[in-house]
PDB file of C-alpha atoms in Angstrom:
ATOM      1  CA  UNK T   1      61.490-223.523  80.951  1.00 82.00           C
ATOM      2  CA  UNK T   2      64.175-226.172  81.386  1.00 87.00           C
ATOM      3  CA  UNK T   3      63.608-226.326  85.160  1.00 92.00           C
ATOM      4  CA  UNK T   4      59.872-226.706  84.617  1.00 93.00           C
ATOM      5  CA  UNK T   5      60.417-229.663  82.290  1.00 93.00           C
ATOM      6  CA  UNK T   6      62.890-231.177  84.736  1.00 94.00           C
ATOM      7  CA  UNK T   7      60.477-230.843  87.659  1.00 95.00           C
ATOM      8  CA  UNK T   8      57.596-232.190  85.598  1.00 95.00           C
ATOM      9  CA  UNK T   9      59.692-235.204  84.611  1.00 95.00           C
ATOM     10  CA  UNK T  10      60.605-235.827  88.242  1.00 96.00           C
ATOM     11  CA  UNK T  11      56.949-235.526  89.236  1.00 95.00           C
ATOM     12  CA  UNK T  12      55.904-238.125  86.687  1.00 93.00           C
ATOM     13  CA  UNK T  13      58.676-240.480  87.789  1.00 95.00           C
ATOM     14  CA  UNK T  14      57.740-240.122  91.468  1.00 96.00           C
ATOM     15  CA  UNK T  15      54.052-240.675  90.712  1.00 92.00           C
ATOM     16  CA  UNK T  16      54.838-243.804  88.729  1.00 91.00           C
ATOM     17  CA  UNK T  17      57.073-245.127  91.494  1.00 94.00           C
ATOM     18  CA  UNK T  18      54.495-244.436  94.197  1.00 94.00           C
ATOM     19  CA  UNK T  19      51.693-246.096  92.239  1.00 91.00           C
ATOM     20  CA  UNK T  20      53.973-249.025  91.338  1.00 90.00           C
ATOM     21  CA  UNK T  21      55.038-249.657  94.932  1.00 93.00           C
ATOM     22  CA  UNK T  22      51.501-249.163  96.300  1.00 90.00           C
ATOM     23  CA  UNK T  23      49.977-251.505  93.747  1.00 87.00           C
ATOM     24  CA  UNK T  24      52.437-254.284  94.401  1.00 88.00           C
ATOM     25  CA  UNK T  25      52.388-253.827  98.194  1.00 89.00           C
ATOM     26  CA  UNK T  26      48.599-254.217  98.141  1.00 83.00           C
ATOM     27  CA  UNK T  27      49.060-257.515  96.316  1.00 82.00           C
ATOM     28  CA  UNK T  28      51.452-258.773  98.992  1.00 85.00           C
ATOM     29  CA  UNK T  29      48.779-258.567 101.693  1.00 82.00           C
ATOM     30  CA  UNK T  30      47.482-261.938 102.835  1.00 84.00           C
ATOM     31  CA  UNK T  31      44.004-263.088 101.902  1.00 79.00           C
ATOM     32  CA  UNK T  32      41.705-262.464  98.984  1.00 77.00           C
ATOM     33  CA  UNK T  33      40.676-258.799  98.619  1.00 76.00           C
ATOM     34  CA  UNK T  34      37.560-259.759  96.673  1.00 76.00           C
ATOM     35  CA  UNK T  35      36.271-261.881  99.548  1.00 74.00           C
ATOM     36  CA  UNK T  36      37.318-259.320 102.152  1.00 74.00           C
ATOM     37  CA  UNK T  37      35.334-256.484 100.554  1.00 71.00           C
ATOM     38  CA  UNK T  38      32.318-258.533  99.451  1.00 65.00           C
ATOM     39  CA  UNK T  39      31.261-260.449 102.531  1.00 63.00           C
ATOM     40  CA  UNK T  40      28.071-262.384 101.918  1.00 69.00           C
ATOM     41  CA  UNK T  41      28.424-262.635  98.149  1.00 73.00           C
ATOM     42  CA  UNK T  42      27.985-266.062  96.610  1.00 80.00           C
ATOM     43  CA  UNK T  43      30.688-267.858  94.617  1.00 83.00           C
ATOM     44  CA  UNK T  44      29.370-266.771  91.212  1.00 85.00           C
ATOM     45  CA  UNK T  45      29.328-263.110  92.232  1.00 81.00           C
ATOM     46  CA  UNK T  46      32.858-263.345  93.636  1.00 81.00           C
ATOM     47  CA  UNK T  47      34.096-264.946  90.422  1.00 84.00           C
ATOM     48  CA  UNK T  48      32.431-262.219  88.330  1.00 83.00           C
ATOM     49  CA  UNK T  49      34.088-259.512  90.454  1.00 80.00           C
ATOM     50  CA  UNK T  50      37.455-261.262  90.075  1.00 82.00           C
ATOM     51  CA  UNK T  51      37.012-261.217  86.293  1.00 85.00           C
ATOM     52  CA  UNK T  52      35.942-257.550  86.343  1.00 80.00           C
ATOM     53  CA  UNK T  53      39.029-256.669  88.378  1.00 79.00           C
ATOM     54  CA  UNK T  54      41.235-258.859  86.156  1.00 81.00           C
ATOM     55  CA  UNK T  55      42.444-260.833  89.183  1.00 82.00           C
ATOM     56  CA  UNK T  56      43.072-263.808  86.892  1.00 82.00           C
ATOM     57  CA  UNK T  57      45.810-261.921  85.018  1.00 88.00           C
ATOM     58  CA  UNK T  58      49.460-261.416  85.929  1.00 88.00           C
ATOM     59  CA  UNK T  59      50.415-258.487  88.197  1.00 87.00           C
ATOM     60  CA  UNK T  60      52.301-256.440  85.567  1.00 89.00           C
ATOM     61  CA  UNK T  61      49.363-256.725  83.154  1.00 90.00           C
ATOM     62  CA  UNK T  62      46.910-255.675  85.882  1.00 88.00           C
ATOM     63  CA  UNK T  63      49.139-252.729  86.822  1.00 90.00           C
ATOM     64  CA  UNK T  64      49.401-251.579  83.206  1.00 91.00           C
ATOM     65  CA  UNK T  65      45.632-251.893  82.796  1.00 89.00           C
ATOM     66  CA  UNK T  66      45.016-249.950  86.018  1.00 85.00           C
ATOM     67  CA  UNK T  67      47.512-247.253  85.030  1.00 88.00           C
ATOM     68  CA  UNK T  68      45.870-246.863  81.618  1.00 90.00           C
ATOM     69  CA  UNK T  69      42.438-246.566  83.218  1.00 86.00           C
ATOM     70  CA  UNK T  70      43.701-244.075  85.810  1.00 83.00           C
ATOM     71  CA  UNK T  71      45.362-241.933  83.137  1.00 86.00           C
ATOM     72  CA  UNK T  72      42.131-241.808  81.124  1.00 87.00           C
ATOM     73  CA  UNK T  73      39.930-241.095  84.162  1.00 80.00           C
ATOM     74  CA  UNK T  74      38.361-244.550  84.382  1.00 80.00           C
ATOM     75  CA  UNK T  75      38.315-245.289  88.102  1.00 74.00           C
ATOM     76  CA  UNK T  76      36.494-248.601  87.731  1.00 75.00           C
ATOM     77  CA  UNK T  77      33.650-249.670  90.006  1.00 72.00           C
ATOM     78  CA  UNK T  78      33.243-249.177  93.719  1.00 69.00           C
ATOM     79  CA  UNK T  79      32.112-252.586  94.914  1.00 65.00           C
ATOM     80  CA  UNK T  80      31.748-251.445  98.517  1.00 65.00           C
ATOM     81  CA  UNK T  81      28.507-249.668  97.597  1.00 62.00           C
ATOM     82  CA  UNK T  82      27.060-252.055  95.043  1.00 65.00           C
ATOM     83  CA  UNK T  83      29.199-251.260  92.007  1.00 65.00           C
ATOM     84  CA  UNK T  84      28.731-247.481  91.932  1.00 73.00           C
ATOM     85  CA  UNK T  85      30.994-245.241  89.904  1.00 78.00           C
ATOM     86  CA  UNK T  86      33.751-243.840  92.185  1.00 80.00           C
ATOM     87  CA  UNK T  87      33.409-240.414  90.553  1.00 79.00           C
ATOM     88  CA  UNK T  88      29.759-240.368  91.638  1.00 81.00           C
ATOM     89  CA  UNK T  89      30.744-241.226  95.218  1.00 82.00           C
ATOM     90  CA  UNK T  90      33.314-238.408  95.189  1.00 83.00           C
ATOM     91  CA  UNK T  91      30.763-235.944  93.772  1.00 86.00           C
ATOM     92  CA  UNK T  92      28.328-236.826  96.552  1.00 88.00           C
ATOM     93  CA  UNK T  93      30.887-236.170  99.294  1.00 90.00           C
ATOM     94  CA  UNK T  94      32.562-233.148  97.708  1.00 93.00           C
ATOM     95  CA  UNK T  95      30.172-230.407  98.934  1.00 95.00           C
ATOM     96  CA  UNK T  96      30.516-231.515 102.549  1.00 95.00           C
ATOM     97  CA  UNK T  97      34.290-231.788 102.221  1.00 96.00           C
ATOM     98  CA  UNK T  98      34.534-228.285 100.742  1.00 97.00           C
ATOM     99  CA  UNK T  99      32.329-226.883 103.498  1.00 97.00           C
ATOM    100  CA  UNK T 100      34.497-228.540 106.145  1.00 97.00           C
ATOM    101  CA  UNK T 101      37.639-227.207 104.454  1.00 97.00           C
ATOM    102  CA  UNK T 102      36.275-223.640 104.491  1.00 97.00           C
ATOM    103  CA  UNK T 103      35.357-223.875 108.193  1.00 97.00           C
ATOM    104  CA  UNK T 104      38.796-225.221 109.095  1.00 97.00           C
ATOM    105  CA  UNK T 105      40.532-222.468 107.129  1.00 97.00           C
ATOM    106  CA  UNK T 106      38.444-219.797 108.844  1.00 97.00           C
ATOM    107  CA  UNK T 107      39.209-221.273 112.249  1.00 97.00           C
ATOM    108  CA  UNK T 108      42.917-221.436 111.398  1.00 97.00           C
ATOM    109  CA  UNK T 109      42.893-217.779 110.351  1.00 97.00           C
ATOM    110  CA  UNK T 110      41.028-216.763 113.500  1.00 97.00           C
ATOM    111  CA  UNK T 111      43.763-218.381 115.571  1.00 97.00           C
ATOM    112  CA  UNK T 112      46.800-217.600 113.396  1.00 96.00           C
ATOM    113  CA  UNK T 113      46.269-213.873 112.837  1.00 96.00           C
ATOM    114  CA  UNK T 114      45.988-212.914 116.529  1.00 96.00           C
ATOM    115  CA  UNK T 115      48.936-215.176 117.385  1.00 95.00           C
ATOM    116  CA  UNK T 116      51.001-213.588 114.618  1.00 94.00           C
ATOM    117  CA  UNK T 117      50.154-210.080 115.839  1.00 94.00           C
ATOM    118  CA  UNK T 118      51.030-210.933 119.439  1.00 94.00           C
ATOM    119  CA  UNK T 119      54.293-212.579 118.346  1.00 94.00           C
ATOM    120  CA  UNK T 120      55.242-209.589 116.182  1.00 92.00           C
ATOM    121  CA  UNK T 121      54.421-207.153 119.005  1.00 91.00           C
ATOM    122  CA  UNK T 122      56.563-209.076 121.496  1.00 90.00           C
ATOM    123  CA  UNK T 123      59.468-209.563 119.070  1.00 82.00           C
ATOM    124  CA  UNK T 124      61.325-206.603 120.543  1.00 69.00           C
TER     125      UNK T 124
END
């Protein structure tokens, strides 16, 4: 039980570090991400998106807000498709992704099993 708690603690620490570094690295990129993802939007729309994304706040506050939303399952809005819910976008693509995963696994088994048999036969 002690090793499980230790590994779980390490997992949480690694996840926090990865999200922390990723979040701050994304903010070091040049340019305005709101303008980059919303080409053709007028100034009022861009300002509204900036307020929705809390771009007017400090980085640590934005990170804490994002982390709280992520922990509670609030993924925000997906502005690339007109403000859709990201969970809805994932649900739409999930059946195709699962189907592709099943096909790839079957293909891998069709190749791996005969190769394993041939390798085991020739081991001596």
